Coordinates of C-alpha atoms and ligand atoms in Angstrom, one line a residue:
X1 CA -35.6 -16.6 21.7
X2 CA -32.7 -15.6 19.1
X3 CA -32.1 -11.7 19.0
X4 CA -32.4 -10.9 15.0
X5 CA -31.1 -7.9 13.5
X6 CA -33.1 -6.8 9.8
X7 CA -31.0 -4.9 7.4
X8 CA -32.7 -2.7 4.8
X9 CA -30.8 -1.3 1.6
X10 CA -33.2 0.6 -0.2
X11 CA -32.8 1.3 -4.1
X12 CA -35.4 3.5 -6.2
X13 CA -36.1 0.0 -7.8
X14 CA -35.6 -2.8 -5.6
X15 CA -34.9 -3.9 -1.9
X16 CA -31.9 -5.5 -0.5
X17 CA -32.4 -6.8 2.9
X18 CA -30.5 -9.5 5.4
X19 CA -31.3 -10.8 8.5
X20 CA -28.8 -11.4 11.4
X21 CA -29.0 -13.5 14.7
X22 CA -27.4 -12.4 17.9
X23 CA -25.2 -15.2 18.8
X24 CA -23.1 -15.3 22.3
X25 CA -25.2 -12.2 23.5
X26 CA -22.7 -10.2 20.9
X27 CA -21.7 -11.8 17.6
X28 CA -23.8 -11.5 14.8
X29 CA -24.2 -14.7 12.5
X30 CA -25.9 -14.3 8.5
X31 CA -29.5 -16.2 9.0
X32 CA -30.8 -15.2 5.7
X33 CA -30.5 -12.7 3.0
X34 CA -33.0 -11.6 -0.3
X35 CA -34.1 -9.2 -2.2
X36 CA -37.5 -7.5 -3.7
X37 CA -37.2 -6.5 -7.1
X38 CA -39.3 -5.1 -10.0
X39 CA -41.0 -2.1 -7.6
X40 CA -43.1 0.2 -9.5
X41 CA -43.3 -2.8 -12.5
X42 CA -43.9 -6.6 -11.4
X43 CA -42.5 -7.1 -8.0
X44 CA -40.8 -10.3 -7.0
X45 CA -39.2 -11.2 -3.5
X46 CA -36.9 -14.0 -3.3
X47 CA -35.3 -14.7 0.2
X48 CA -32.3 -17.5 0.7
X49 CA -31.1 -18.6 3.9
X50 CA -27.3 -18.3 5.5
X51 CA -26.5 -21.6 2.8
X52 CA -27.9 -19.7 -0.4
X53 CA -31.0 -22.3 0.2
X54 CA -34.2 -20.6 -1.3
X55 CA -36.6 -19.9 1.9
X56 CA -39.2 -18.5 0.0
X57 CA -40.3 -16.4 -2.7
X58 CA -43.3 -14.2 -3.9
X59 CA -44.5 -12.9 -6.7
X60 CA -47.0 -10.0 -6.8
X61 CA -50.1 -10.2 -8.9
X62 CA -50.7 -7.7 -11.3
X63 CA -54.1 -6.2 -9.0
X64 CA -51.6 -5.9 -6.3
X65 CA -50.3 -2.7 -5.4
X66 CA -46.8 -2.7 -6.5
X67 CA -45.6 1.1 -5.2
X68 CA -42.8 1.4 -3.1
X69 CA -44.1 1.5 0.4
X70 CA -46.9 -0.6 -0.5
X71 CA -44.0 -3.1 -1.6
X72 CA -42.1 -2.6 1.7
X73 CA -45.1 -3.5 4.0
X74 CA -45.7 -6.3 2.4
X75 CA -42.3 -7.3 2.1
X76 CA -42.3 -7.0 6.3
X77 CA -45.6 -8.7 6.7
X78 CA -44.0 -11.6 4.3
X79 CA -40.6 -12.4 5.8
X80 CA -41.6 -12.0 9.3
X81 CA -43.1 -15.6 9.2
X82 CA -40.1 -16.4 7.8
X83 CA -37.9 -15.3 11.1
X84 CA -40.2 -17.9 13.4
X85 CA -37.8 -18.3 16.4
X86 CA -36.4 -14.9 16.3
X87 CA -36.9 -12.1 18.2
X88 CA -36.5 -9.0 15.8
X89 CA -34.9 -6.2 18.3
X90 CA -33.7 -3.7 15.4
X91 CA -33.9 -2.7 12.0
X92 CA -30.6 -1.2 10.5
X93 CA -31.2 1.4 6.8
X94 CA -28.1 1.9 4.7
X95 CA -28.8 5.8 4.4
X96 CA -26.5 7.5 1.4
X97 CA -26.2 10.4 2.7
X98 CA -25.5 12.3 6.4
X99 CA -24.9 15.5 5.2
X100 CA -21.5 16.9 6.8
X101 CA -22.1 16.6 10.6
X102 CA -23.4 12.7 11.0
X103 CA -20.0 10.7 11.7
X104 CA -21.8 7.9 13.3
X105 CA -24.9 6.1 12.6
X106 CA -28.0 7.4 14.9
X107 CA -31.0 6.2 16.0
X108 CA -34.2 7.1 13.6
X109 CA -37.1 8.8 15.1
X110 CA -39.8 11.7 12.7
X111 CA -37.9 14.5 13.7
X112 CA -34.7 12.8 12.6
X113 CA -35.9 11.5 9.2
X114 CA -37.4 15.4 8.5
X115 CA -33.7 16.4 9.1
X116 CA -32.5 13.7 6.4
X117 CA -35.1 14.4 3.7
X118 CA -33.4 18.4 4.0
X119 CA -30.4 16.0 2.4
X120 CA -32.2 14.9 -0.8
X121 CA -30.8 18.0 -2.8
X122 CA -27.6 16.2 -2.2
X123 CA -28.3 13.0 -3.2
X124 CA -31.4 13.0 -5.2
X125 CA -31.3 9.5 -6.6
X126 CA -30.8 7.4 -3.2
X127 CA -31.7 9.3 -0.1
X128 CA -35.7 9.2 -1.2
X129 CA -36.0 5.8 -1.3
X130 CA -33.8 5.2 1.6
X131 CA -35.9 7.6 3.8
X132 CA -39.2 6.0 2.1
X133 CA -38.0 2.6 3.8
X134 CA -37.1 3.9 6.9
X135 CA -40.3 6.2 7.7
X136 CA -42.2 2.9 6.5
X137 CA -40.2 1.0 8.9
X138 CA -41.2 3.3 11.7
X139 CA -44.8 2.5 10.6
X140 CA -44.7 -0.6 10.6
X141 CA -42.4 -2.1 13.4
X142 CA -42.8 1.5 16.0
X143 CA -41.9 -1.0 19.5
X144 CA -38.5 -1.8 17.6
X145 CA -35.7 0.7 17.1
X146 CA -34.6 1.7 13.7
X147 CA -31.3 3.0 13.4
X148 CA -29.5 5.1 10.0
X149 CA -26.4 3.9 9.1
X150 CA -24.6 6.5 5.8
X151 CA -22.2 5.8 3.5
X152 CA -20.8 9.5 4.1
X153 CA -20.0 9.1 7.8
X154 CA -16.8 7.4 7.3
X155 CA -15.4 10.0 5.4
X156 CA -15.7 13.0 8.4
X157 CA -12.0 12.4 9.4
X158 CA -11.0 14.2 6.0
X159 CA -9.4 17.6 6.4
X160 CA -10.7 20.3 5.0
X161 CA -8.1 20.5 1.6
X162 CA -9.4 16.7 0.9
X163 CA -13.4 18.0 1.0
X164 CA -13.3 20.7 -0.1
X165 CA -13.7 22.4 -4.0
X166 CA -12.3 25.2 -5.4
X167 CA -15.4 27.3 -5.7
X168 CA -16.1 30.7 -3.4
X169 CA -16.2 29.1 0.3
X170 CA -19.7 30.1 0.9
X171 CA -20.6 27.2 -1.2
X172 CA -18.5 24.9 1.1
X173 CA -20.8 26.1 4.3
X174 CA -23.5 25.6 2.5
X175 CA -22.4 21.7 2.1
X176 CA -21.2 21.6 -1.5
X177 CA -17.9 19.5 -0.1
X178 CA -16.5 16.0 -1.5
X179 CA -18.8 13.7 1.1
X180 CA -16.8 10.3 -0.2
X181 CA -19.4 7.4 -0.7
X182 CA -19.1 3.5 0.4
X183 CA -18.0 4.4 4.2
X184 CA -19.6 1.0 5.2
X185 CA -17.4 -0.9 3.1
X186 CA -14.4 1.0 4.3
X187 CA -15.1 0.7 7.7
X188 CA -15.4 -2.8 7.4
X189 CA -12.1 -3.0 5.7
X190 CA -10.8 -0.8 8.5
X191 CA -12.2 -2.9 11.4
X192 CA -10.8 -6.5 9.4
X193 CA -7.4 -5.0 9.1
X194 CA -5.6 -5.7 12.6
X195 CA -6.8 -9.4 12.7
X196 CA -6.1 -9.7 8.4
X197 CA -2.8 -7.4 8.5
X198 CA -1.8 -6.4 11.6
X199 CA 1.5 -3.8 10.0
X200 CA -1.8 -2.0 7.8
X201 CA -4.1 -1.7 10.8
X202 CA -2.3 2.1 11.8
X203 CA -0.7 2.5 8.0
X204 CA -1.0 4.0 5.0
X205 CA -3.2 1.7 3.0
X206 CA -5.8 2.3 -0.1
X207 CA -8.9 0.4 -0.6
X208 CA -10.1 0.0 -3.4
X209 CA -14.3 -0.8 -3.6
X210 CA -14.5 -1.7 -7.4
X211 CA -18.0 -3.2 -7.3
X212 CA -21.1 -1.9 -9.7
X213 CA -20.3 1.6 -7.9
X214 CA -16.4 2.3 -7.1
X215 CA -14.7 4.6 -5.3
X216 CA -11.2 4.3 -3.8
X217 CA -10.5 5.4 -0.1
X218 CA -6.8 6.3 1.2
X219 CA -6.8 5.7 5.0
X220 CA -4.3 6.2 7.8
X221 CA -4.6 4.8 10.9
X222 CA -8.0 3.1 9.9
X223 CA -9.4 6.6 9.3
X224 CA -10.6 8.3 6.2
X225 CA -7.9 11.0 4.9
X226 CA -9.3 11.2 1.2
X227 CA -11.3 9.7 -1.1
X228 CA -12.7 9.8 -5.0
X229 CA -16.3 10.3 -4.9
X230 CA -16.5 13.3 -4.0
X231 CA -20.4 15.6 -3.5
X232 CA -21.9 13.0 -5.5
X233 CA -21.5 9.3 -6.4
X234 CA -20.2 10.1 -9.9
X235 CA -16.6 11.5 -9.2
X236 CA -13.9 9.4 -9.3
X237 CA -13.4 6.2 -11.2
X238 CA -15.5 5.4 -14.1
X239 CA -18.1 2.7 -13.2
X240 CA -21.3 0.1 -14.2
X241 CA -22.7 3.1 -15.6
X242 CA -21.6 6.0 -13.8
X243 CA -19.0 8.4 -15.7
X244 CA -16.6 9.2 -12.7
X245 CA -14.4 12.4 -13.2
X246 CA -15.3 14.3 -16.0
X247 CA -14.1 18.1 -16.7
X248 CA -16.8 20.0 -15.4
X249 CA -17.0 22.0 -18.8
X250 CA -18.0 19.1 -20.5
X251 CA -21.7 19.6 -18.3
X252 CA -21.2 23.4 -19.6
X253 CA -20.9 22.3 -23.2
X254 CA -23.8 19.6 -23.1
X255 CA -26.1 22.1 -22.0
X256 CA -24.8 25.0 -24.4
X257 CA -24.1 23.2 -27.2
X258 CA -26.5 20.6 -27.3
X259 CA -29.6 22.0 -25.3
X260 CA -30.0 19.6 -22.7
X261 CA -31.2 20.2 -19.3
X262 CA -30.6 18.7 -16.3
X263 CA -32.8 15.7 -16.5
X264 CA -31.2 14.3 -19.8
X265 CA -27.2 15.2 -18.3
X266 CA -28.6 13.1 -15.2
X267 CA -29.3 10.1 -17.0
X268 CA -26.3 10.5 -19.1
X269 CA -23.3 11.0 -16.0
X270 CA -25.8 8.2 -14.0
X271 CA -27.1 5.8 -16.4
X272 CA -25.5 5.9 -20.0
X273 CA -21.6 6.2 -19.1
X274 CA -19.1 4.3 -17.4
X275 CA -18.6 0.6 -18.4
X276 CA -21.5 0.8 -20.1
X277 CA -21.2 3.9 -22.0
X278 CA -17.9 3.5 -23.5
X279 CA -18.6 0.0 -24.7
X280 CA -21.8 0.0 -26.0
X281 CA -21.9 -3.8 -24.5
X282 CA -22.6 -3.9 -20.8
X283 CA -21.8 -2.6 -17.7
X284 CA -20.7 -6.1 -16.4
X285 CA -17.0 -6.5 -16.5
X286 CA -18.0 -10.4 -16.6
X287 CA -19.6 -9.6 -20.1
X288 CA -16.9 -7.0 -21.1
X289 CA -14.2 -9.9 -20.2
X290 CA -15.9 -11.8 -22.5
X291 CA -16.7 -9.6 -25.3
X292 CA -15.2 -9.4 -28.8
X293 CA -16.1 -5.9 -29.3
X294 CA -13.1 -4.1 -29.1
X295 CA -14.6 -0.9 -27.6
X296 CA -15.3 -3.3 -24.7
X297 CA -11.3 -3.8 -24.4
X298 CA -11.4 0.1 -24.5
X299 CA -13.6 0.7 -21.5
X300 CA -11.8 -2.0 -19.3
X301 CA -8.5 -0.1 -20.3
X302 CA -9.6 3.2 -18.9
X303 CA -11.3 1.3 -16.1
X304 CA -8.0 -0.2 -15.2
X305 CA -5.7 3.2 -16.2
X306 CA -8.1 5.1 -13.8
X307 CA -7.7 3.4 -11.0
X308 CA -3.9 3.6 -11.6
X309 CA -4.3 7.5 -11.9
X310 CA -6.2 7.4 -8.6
X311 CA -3.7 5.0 -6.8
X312 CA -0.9 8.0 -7.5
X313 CA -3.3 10.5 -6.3
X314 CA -4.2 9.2 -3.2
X315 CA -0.7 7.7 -2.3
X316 CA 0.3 11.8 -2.3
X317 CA -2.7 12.4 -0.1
X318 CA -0.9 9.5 2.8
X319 CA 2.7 10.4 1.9
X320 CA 3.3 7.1 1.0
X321 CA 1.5 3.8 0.4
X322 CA 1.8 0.5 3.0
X323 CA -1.2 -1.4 1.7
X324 CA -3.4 -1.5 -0.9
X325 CA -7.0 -3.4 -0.7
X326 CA -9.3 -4.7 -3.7
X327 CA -12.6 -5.8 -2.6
X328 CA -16.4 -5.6 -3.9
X329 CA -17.5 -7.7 -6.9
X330 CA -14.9 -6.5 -9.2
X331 CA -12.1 -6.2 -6.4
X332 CA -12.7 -9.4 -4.6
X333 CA -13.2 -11.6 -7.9
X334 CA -11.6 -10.6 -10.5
X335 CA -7.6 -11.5 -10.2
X336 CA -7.0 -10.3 -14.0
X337 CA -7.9 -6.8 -13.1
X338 CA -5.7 -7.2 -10.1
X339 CA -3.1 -8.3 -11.8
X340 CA -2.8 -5.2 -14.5
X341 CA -3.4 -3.0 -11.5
X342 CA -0.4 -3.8 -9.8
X343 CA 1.3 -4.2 -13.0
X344 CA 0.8 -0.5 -13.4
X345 CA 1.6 0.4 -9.6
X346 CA 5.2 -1.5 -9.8
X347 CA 6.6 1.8 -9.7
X348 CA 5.3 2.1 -6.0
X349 CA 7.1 -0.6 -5.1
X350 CA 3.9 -3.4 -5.7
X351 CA 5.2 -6.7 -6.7
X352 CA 2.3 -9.2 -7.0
X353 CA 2.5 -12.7 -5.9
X354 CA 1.0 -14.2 -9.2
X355 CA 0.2 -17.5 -7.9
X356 CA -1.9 -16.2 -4.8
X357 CA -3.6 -13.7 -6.8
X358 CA -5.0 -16.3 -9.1
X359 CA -5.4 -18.9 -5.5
X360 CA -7.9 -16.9 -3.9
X361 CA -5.2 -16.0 -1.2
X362 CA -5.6 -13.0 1.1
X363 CA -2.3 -11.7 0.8
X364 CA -1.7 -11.1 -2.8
X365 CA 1.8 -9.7 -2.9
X366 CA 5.2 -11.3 -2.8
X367 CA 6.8 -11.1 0.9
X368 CA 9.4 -8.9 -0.4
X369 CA 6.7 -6.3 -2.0
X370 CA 7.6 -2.6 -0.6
X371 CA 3.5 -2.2 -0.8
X372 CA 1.3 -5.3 0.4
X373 CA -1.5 -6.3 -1.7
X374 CA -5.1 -7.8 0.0
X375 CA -7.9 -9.1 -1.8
X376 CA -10.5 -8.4 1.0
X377 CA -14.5 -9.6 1.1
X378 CA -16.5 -6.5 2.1
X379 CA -19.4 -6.5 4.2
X380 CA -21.2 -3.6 4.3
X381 CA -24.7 -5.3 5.5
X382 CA -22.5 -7.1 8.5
X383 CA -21.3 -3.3 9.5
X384 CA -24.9 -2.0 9.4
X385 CA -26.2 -5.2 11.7
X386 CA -23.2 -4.3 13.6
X387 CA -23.8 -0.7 14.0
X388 CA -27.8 -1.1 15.0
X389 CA -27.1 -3.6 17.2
X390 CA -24.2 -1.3 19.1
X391 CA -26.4 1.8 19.1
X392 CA -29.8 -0.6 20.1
X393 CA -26.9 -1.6 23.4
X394 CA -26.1 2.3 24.0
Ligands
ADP401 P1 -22.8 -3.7 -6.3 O1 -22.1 -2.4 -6.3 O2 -24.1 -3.7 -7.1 O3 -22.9 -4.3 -4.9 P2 -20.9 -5.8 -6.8 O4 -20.0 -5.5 -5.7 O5 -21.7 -7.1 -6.7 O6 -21.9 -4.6 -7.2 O7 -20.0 -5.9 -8.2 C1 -20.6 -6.1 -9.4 C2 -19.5 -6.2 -10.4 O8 -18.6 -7.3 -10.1 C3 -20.0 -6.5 -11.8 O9 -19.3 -5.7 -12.8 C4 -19.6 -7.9 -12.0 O10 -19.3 -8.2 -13.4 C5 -18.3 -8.0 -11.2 N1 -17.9 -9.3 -10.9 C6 -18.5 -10.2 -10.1 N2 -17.8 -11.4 -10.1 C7 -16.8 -11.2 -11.0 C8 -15.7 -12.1 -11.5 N3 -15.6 -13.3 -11.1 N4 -14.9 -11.6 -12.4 C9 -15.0 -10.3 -12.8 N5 -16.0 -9.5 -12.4 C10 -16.8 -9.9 -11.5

């Protein structure tokens, strides 16, 4: 029977989840892929196999409990006919948060998911529901290890200056430190980088993850040095609908000044800035592209003058800049955005190969470019089948 890996990304709202076979005894192959959506409203569950093919798909009726776990279980009991042939032998979570020890992913047992729920302070919106998933996953599949794979763990190898703030330093041992979020993307990029460019692999190289959520990452030798997000996932660049950096005062004034409290600033920095915010039209850069509205234009200009800002910032973190990487939705697709990034980075010594950009090449930057340019896929679920399927072998 085929070894399977299951891969859980857990959203307050809705379930990613991707299935990998164990091929050769050690490489791991896509064999399908879906999501649940709709939890808490009308659920619907649409799985696709490693072609895109649909493989099946459920909707729930409306007498049918549609609560989170009870969404889970039956999203387990559903696809596991699904998986006929296949030996499930672990179940990898994407967990947001670590807290400032974890540096690797671990295995998940009660004791260890009570030590990650003390973490929810710090990452209120995500860390519930990826817990929920994973104590359900205990539950429901106890003979098969689950393992906890964060987005912070990446980010460990940062020295103190890069995580720290500027407030008394009790609050820095009591965790309030830039975490950096999208480590399984990073790592990915990391781990590609001697096969895709060999001169990066032990360089000074920014990646850029400009998907829904964004963040940028400067790395040397492969390893974390600094990043944008910083305690939460709102610092850094402006994205879908987060707000990225914003003056602290301005939280001070919304709350002085216009009464609000913490709940309404939430949804504001979470939900009702960003892309989204400054247009008024969407927080899809396909619909910005597209939109007449010219405060669409607007948000896309920041968007694009941020990550500029950031590039500079993080290129004095490395002392210098070899590489820089675009990947995630954004990132990987979108070669216009590319192309007024490295527009505005010329000054580091980018010189973009116009014709690749557009080709869908790899290397995006003329040979003579003092900085080489990658559009990179990222494959964060790959990292986190990769991951549970190391720790599973010890
Ligand atoms: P998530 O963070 O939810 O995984 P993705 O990495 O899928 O998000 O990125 C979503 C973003 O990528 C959206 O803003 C979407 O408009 C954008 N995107 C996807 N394809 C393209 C494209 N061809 N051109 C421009 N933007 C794109």
């Amino acid at each position: 029977m085929t070894q399977g890996i299951l891969v859980i990304n857990a959203g307050s709202s809705s379930i990613k989840f991707s299935v990998y076979a164990v091929t050769d005894g050690s490489s791991l192959e896509l064999h399908s892929k879906g999501l649940i959506e709709g939890i808490g409203g009308k659920p619907y569950a649409l799985a696709k196999g490693a072609d895109g093919s649909p493989i099946g798909e459920r909707n729930w009726r409306e007498d049918e409990p549609n609560d989170f776990q009870s969404c889970f279980a039956e999203l387990v009991r559903w696809l596991l006919p699904h998986l006929k042939g296949m030996d499930l032998v672990g179940v990898g979570h994407r967990v947001v948060h670590g807290g400032p020890e974890l540096n690797r992913p671990v295995l998940l047992d009660p004791k260890t998911i009570e030590a990650l729920e003390a973490l929810i302070p710090l990452a209120p919106l995500h860390q519930p529901s990826n817990l929920l998933a994973a104590k359900k996953s205990l539950e429901l599949t106890p003979d098969i290890p689950n393992v906890a794979c964060f987005d912070t763990a990446f980010h460990r190898t940062q020295p103190r200056v890069a995580d720290a703030f500027g407030l008394p330093s009790a609050y820095y041992d009591n965790g309030v430190r830039r975490y950096g979020f999208h480590g399984m993307s990073y790592e990915y990029i990391a781990a590609r980088l001697p096969e895709l460019a060999p001169e990066l692999a032990d360089g000074k190289v920014v990646v850029a993850h400009l998907g829904n959520g964004a963040s940028m990452c400067a790395m040397r030798d492969g390893k974390s040095v600094a990043s944008t997000m910083g305690f939460t996932v709102l610092d850094g660049l402006p994205m879908g609908t987060r707000c990225g950096a914003v003056d602290p005062g301005v939280l001070l004034y919304l709350m002085d000044k216009e009464g609000r409290d913490s709940k309404a600033i939430s949804d504001l920095l979470y939900k009702q800035s960003g892309l989204l915010g400054m247009s008024g039209v969407s927080n899809d850069m396909r619909e910005l592209k597209q939109s007449n509205e010219p405060k669409a234009a607007d948000a896309v200009d920041y968007y694009v003058y941020r990550i500029g800002r950031e590039l500079g910032s993080l290129t004095a973190a490395l002392g210098g800049l070899d590489g820089l990487v675009c990947t995630a939705g954004i990132g990987e697709n979108d070669a216009d955005l590319r192309e007024r990034v490295c527009k505005d980075a010329a000054w580091l010594g980018v010189e973009l190969d116009k014709d690749a950009n557009r080709n869908g090449a790899v290397r995006i930057s003329t040979p003579k470019s003092a900085v080489s340019v990658w559009a990179i896929p990222t494959n964060e679920e790959l990292m986190i089948a990769n991951h549970t399927f190391n720790v599973i072998r010890g």
